[in-house]
Short mmCIF file of C-alpha atoms and ligand atoms in Angstrom, two decimals:
data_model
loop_
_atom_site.label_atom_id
_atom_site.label_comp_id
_atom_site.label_asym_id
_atom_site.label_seq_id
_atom_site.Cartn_x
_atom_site.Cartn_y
_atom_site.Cartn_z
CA UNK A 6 0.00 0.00 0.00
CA UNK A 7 1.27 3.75 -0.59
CA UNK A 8 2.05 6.34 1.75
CA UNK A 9 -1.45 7.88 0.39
CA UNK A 10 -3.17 4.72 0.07
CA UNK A 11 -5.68 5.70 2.67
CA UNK A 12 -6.48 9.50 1.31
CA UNK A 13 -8.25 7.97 -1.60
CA UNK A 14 -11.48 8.07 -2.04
CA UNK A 15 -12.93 8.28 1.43
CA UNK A 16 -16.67 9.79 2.08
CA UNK A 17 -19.13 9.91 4.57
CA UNK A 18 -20.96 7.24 3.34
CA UNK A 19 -18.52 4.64 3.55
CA UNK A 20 -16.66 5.69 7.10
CA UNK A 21 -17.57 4.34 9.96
CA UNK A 22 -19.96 6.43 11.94
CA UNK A 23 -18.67 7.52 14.45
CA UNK A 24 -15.41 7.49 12.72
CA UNK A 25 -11.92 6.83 14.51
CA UNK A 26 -9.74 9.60 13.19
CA UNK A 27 -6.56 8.28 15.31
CA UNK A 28 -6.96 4.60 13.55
CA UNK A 29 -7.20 6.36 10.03
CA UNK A 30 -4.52 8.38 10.54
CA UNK A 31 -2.40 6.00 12.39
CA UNK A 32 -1.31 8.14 15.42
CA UNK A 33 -3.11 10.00 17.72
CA UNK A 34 -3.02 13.71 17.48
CA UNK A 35 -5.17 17.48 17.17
CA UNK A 36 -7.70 17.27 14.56
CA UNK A 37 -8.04 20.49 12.83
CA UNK A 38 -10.99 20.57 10.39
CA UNK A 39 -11.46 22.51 6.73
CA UNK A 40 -14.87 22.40 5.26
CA UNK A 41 -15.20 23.34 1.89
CA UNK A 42 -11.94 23.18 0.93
CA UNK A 43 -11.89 23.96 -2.85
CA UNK A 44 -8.75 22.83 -5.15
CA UNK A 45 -7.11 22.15 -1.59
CA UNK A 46 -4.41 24.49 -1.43
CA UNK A 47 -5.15 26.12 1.69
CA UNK A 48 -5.59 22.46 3.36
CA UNK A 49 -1.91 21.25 1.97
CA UNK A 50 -1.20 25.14 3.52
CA UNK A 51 -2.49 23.80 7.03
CA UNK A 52 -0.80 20.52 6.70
CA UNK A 53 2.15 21.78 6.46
CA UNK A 54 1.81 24.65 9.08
CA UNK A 55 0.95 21.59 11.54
CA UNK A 56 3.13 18.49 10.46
CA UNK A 57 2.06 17.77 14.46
CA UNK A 58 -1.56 17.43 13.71
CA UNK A 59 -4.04 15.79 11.65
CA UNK A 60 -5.84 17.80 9.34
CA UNK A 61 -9.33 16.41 7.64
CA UNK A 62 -10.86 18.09 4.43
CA UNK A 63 -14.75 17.88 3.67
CA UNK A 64 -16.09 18.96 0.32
CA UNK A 65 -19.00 17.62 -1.56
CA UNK A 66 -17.69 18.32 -5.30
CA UNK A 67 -15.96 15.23 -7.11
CA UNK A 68 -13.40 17.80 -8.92
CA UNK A 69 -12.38 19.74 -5.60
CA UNK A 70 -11.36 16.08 -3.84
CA UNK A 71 -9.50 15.01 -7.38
CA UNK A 72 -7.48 18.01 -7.15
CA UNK A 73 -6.74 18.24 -3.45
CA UNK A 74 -5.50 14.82 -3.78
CA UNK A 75 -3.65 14.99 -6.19
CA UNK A 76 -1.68 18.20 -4.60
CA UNK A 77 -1.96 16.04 -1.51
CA UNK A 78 0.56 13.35 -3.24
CA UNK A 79 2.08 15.87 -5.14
CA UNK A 80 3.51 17.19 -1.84
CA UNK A 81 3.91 14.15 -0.17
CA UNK A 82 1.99 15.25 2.84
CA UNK A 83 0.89 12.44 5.64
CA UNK A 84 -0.98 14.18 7.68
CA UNK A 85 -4.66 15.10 5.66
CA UNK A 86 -7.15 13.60 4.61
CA UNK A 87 -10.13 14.38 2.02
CA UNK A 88 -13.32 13.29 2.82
CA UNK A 89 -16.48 13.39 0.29
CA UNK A 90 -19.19 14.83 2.69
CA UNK A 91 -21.89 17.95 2.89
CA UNK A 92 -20.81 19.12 6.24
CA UNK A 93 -23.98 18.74 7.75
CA UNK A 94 -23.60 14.63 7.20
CA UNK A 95 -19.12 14.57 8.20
CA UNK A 96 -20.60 16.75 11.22
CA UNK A 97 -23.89 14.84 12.74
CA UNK A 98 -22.36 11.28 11.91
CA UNK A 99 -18.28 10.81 11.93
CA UNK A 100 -17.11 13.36 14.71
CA UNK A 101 -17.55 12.93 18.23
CA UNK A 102 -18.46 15.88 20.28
CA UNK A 103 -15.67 17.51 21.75
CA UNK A 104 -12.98 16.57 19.38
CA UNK A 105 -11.74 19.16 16.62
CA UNK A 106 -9.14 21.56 17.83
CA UNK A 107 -9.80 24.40 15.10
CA UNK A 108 -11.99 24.52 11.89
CA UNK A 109 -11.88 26.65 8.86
CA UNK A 110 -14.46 27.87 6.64
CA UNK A 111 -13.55 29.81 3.51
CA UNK A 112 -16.14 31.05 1.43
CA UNK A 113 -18.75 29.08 1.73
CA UNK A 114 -22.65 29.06 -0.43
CA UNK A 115 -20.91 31.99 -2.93
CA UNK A 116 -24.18 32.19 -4.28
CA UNK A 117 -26.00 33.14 -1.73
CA UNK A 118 -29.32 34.63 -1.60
CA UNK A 119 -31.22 36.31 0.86
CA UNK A 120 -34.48 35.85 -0.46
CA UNK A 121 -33.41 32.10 -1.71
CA UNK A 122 -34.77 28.96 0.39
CA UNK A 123 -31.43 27.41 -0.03
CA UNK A 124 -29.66 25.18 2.53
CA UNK A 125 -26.67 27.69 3.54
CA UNK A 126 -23.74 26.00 5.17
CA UNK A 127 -23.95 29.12 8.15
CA UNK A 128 -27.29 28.04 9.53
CA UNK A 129 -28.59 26.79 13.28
CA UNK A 130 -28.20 23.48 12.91
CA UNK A 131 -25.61 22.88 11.17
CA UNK A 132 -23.16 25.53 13.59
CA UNK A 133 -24.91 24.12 16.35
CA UNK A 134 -23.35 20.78 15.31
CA UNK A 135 -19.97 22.19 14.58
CA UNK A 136 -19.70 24.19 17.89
CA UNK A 137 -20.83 20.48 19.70
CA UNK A 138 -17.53 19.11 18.06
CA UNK A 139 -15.06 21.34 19.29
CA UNK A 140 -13.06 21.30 22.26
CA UNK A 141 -12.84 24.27 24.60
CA UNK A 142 -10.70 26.78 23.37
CA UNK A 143 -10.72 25.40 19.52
CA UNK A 144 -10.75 27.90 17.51
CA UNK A 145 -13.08 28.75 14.31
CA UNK A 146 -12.27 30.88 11.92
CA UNK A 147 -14.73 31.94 8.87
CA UNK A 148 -14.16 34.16 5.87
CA UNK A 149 -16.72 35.52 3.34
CA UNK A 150 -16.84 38.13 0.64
CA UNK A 151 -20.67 38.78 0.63
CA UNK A 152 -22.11 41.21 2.55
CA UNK A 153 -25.40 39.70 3.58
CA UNK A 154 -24.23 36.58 4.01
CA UNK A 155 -21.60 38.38 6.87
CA UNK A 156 -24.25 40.25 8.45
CA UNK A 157 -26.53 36.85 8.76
CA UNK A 158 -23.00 34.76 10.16
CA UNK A 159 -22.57 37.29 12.52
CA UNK A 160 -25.71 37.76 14.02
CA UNK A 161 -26.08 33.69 13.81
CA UNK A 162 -22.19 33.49 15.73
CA UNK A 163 -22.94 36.40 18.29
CA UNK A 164 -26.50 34.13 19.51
CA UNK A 165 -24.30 30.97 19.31
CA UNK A 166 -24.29 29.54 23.40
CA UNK A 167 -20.34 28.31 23.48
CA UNK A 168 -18.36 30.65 21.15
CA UNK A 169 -16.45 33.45 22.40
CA UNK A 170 -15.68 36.48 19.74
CA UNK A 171 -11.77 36.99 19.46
CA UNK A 172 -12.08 40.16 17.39
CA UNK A 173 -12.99 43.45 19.05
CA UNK A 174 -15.83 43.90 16.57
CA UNK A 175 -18.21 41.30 14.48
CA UNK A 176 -15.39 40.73 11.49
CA UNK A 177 -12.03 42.32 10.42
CA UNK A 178 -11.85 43.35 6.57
CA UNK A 179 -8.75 41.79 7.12
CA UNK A 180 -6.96 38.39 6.81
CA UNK A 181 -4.69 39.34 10.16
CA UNK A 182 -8.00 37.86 11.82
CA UNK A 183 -6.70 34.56 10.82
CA UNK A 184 -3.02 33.73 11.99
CA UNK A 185 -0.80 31.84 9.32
CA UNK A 186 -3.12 32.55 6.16
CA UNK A 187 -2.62 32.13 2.72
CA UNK A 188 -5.46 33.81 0.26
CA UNK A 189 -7.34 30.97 -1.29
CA UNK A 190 -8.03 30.51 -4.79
CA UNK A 191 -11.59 31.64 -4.10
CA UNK A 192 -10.40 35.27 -2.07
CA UNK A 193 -8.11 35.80 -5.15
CA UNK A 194 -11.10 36.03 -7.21
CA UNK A 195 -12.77 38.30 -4.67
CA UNK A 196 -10.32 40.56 -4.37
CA UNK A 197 -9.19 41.07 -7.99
CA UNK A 198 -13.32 41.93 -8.56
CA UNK A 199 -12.96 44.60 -5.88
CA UNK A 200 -14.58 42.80 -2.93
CA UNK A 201 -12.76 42.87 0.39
CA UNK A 202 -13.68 39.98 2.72
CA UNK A 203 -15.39 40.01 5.90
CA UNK A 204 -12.73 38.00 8.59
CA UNK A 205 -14.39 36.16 11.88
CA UNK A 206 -12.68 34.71 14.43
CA UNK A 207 -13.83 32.91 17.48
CA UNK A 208 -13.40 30.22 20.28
CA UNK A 209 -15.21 27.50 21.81
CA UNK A 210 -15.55 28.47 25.58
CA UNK A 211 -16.27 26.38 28.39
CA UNK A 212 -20.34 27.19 28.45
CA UNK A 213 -22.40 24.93 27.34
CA UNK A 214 -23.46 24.56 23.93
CA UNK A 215 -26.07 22.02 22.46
CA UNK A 216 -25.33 18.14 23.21
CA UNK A 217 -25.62 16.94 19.82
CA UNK A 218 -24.94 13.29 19.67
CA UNK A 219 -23.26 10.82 16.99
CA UNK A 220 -25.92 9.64 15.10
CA UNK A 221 -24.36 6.39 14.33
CA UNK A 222 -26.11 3.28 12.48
CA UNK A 223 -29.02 1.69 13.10
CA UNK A 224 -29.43 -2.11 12.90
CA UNK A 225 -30.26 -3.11 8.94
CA UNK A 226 -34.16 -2.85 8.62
CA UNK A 227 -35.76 -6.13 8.03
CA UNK A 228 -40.12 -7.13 7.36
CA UNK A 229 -41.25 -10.37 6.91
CA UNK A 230 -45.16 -10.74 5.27
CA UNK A 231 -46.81 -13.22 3.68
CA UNK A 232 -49.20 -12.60 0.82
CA UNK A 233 -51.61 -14.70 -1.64
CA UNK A 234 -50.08 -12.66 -4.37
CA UNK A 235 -47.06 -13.84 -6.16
CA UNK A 236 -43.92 -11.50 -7.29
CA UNK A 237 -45.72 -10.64 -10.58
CA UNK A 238 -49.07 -8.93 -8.73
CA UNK A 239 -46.77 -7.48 -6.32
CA UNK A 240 -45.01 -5.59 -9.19
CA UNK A 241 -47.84 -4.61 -11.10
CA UNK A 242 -49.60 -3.23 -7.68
CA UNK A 243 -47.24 -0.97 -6.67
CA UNK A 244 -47.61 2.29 -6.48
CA UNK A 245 -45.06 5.43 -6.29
CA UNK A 246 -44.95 6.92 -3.04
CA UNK A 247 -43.55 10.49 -2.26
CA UNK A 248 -43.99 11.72 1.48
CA UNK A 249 -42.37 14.25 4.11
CA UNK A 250 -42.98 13.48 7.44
CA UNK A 251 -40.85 16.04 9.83
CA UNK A 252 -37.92 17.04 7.74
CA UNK A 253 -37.39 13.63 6.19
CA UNK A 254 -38.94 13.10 2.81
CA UNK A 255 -39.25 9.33 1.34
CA UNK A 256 -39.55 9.34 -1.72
CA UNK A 257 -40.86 5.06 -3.20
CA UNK A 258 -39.78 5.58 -7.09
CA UNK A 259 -39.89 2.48 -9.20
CA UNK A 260 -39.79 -0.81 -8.72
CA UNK A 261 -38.00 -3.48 -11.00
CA UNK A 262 -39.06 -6.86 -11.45
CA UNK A 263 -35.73 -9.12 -11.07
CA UNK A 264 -35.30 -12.97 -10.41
CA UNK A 265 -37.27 -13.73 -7.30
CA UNK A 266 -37.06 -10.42 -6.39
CA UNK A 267 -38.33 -7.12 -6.98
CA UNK A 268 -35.85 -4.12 -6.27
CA UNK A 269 -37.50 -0.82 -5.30
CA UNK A 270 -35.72 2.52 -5.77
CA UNK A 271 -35.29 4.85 -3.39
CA UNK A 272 -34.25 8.57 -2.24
CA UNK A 273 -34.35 9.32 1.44
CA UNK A 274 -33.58 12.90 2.37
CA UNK A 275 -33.01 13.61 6.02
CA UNK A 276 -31.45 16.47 7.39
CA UNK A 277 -28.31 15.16 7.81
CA UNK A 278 -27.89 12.53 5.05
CA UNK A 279 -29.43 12.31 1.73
CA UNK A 280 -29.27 8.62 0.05
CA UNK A 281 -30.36 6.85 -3.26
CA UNK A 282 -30.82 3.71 -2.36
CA UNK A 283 -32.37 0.34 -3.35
CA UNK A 284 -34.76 -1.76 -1.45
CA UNK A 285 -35.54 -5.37 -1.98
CA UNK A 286 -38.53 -7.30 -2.20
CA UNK A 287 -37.25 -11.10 -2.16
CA UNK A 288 -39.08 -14.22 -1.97
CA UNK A 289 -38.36 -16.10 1.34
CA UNK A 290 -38.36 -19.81 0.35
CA UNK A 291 -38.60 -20.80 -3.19
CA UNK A 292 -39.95 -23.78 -2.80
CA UNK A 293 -42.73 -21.96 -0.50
CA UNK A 294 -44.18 -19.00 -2.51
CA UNK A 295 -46.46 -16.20 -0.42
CA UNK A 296 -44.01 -15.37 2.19
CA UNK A 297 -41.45 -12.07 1.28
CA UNK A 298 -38.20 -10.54 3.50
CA UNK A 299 -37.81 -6.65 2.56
CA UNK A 300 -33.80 -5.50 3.10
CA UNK A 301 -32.30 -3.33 2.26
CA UNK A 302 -29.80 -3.50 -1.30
CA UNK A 303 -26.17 -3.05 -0.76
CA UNK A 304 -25.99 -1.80 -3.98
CA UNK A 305 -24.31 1.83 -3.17
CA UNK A 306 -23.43 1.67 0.20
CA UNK A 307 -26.70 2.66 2.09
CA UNK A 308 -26.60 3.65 5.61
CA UNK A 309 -29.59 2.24 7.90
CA UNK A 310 -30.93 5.49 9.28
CA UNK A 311 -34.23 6.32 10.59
CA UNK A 312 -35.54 7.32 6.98
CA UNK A 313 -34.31 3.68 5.61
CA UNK A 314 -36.36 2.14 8.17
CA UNK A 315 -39.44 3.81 7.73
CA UNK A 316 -39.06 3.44 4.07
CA UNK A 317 -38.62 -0.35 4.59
CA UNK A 318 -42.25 -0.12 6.47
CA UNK A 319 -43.97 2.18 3.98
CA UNK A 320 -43.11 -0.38 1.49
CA UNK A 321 -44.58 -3.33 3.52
CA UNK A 322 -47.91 -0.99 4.05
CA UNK A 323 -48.05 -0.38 0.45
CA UNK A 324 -47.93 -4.01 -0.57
CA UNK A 325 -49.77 -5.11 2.36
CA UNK A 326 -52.77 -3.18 1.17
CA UNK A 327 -52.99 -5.10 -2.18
CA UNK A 328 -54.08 -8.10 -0.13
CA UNK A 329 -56.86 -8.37 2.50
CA UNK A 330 -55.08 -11.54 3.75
CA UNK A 331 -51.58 -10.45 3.85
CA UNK A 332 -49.95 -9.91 6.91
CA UNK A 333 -46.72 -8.92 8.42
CA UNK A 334 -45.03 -11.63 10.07
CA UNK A 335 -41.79 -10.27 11.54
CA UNK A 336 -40.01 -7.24 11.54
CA UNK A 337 -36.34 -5.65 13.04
CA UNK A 338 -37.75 -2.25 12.36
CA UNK A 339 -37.43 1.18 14.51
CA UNK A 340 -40.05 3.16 13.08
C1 SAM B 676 -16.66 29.33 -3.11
S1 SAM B 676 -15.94 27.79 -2.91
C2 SAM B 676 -14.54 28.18 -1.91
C3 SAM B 676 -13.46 27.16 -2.06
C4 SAM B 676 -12.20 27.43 -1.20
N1 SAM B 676 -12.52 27.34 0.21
C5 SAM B 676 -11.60 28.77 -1.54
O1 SAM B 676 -11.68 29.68 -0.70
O2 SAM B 676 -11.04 28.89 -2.64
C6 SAM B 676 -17.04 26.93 -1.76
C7 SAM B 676 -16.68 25.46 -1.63
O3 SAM B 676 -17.47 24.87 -0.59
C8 SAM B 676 -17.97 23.63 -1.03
N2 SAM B 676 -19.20 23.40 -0.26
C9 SAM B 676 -20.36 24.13 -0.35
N3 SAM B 676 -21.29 23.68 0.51
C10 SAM B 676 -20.71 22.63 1.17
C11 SAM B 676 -21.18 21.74 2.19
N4 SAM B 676 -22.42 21.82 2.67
N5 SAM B 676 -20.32 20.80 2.64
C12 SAM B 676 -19.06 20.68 2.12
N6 SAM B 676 -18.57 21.50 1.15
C13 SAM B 676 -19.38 22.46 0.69
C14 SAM B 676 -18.16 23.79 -2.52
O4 SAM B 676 -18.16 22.57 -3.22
C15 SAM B 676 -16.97 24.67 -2.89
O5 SAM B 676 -15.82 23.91 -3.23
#
């Protein structure tokens, strides 16, 4: 295996949740965080800056984790790792509270609206979640180059229980906030169009903050019914199925008709993780027809969540419903 065997290709979906940094990285040692890293050249900056700690990169575009690899093994650096994750999923499911010593954010949601419903990266939950991950006296520094979108941090940072402002004033229009910095590809951009960026600094203190747990994995989901129809009625009886229930929508898209099995697509979006998935309608004896096992497909890595599991029963109730005699016989379900 290479030095950089291990930075390939890691992501949220695959790492264990919670995930242990000190096995991946092979020592034990401060964890310093970048989300939205870009091309990656302010990370390699970092590792280098702190050969003594371990630095961990979260981005959620494909090109932006090529290319900070690559630099990555370009500069022989052992001490980073690039993770494919929105920050909301790397932050609710892979860190423990209490465990990043410092975290950088550099330009994040450029566009940015006001009046837009988008999900912004600076929002409650999501810095809620980040602040629940840092040890006292980490530090977090954030840079932006839109107006509104400083005026909405800083008003969202000054309410935040557990952060202490290190600047005398909301931001500094200058990147002295931040000790040791490099411009980023992103602030070059910003500054050649004539926009000087807004500079935050701050510090976990010793008040409390949220307690926002791991959510780690649930056990797989698993129904067993029995039902006078065979595979064939099954398929032709299903129906499409698009719900939101709380903030998780479940969306039952199309089901395929296989050998003895039928294989149901699926998107589940919950707050924290959003996942394509497949679920699997199988017969349970061959030799036996009428009785069926829903599981979930490992086709794509799926991660049993709450949403899985009550996808797994919506399922079951739709097909149920085809049949006045069917009936569930078992389940491992936490819905
Ligand atoms: C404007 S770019 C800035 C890139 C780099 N930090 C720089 O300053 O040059 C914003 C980056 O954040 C990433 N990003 C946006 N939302 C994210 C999220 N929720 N989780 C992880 N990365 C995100 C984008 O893919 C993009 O690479």
């Amino acid at each position: 295996m290479s030095d950089h065997a291990l930075t390939r290709k890691l992501s949220a979906q695959t790492l264990p949740w919670a995930t242990d940094w000190d096995a991946l990285f092979g020592r034990s040692a401060p964890l310093i965080l970048e989300i939205g890293f870009g091309h990656g050249a302010f990370l390699a900056h970092l590792a280098q800056l702190y050969p003594d700690a371990n630095l961990i990169g979260i981005e959620i575009a494909n090109r932006c984790l090529d290319a900070a690899e690559a630099l990555i093994e370009r500069l022989r650096l052992p001490n980073v790792r690039v993770i494919h994750a929105r920050a909301e999923t790397a932050l609710h499911h892979l860190f423990r509270p209490a465990t990043l010593a410092e975290v950088h954010i550099n330009f994040p949601d450029p566009w940015f609206k006001l009046d837009q419903q988008h999900r912004r990266l600076m929002q409650r939950d999501t810095l809620d979640a980040l602040v629940s991950r840092m040890q006292t006296g980490a530090a977090l520094y954030l840079a932006t180059d839109i107006e509104a979108y400083a005026r909405m941090s800083a008003k969202l940072l000054a309410e935040t229980p557990g952060l202490d402002n290190l600047l005398p004033d909301s931001w500094l229009r200058d990147p002295s906030a931040h000790p040791h910095r490099i411009i980023t590809k992103y602030e070059r951009k910003a500054l050649r169009d004539g926009r000087t960026p807004y500079y935050f600094a701050y510090r976990r203190s010793t008040t409390a903050a949220p307690d926002i747990p791991v959510i780690e994995d649930l056990p797989m989901p698993h129904l067993i019914f029995a039902s006078p129809l065979d595979l064939e009625a099954l398929h032709a009886g299903f129906t499409p199925l698009k719900t939101r229930e709380g903030e998780t929508i479940i969306h039952l898209m199309t089901a395929y008709r296989g050998r003895g099995a039928l294989l149901v697509e699926a998107h589940i979006a919950e707050p924290t993780i959003d996942q394509h998935i497949a679920l699997l309608v199988l017969e349970k004896w061959r030799d036996q027809p009428g009785t069926y096992t829903i599981q979930l497909s490992p086709l794509g890595h799926p991660r049993p969540t709450a949403g899985v599991h009550r996808a797994v029963w919506l399922l079951a109730e739709g097909l149920l419903a085809l049949h006045p005699d069917a009936r569930i016989i078992d389940h491992k379900l936490q819905t």
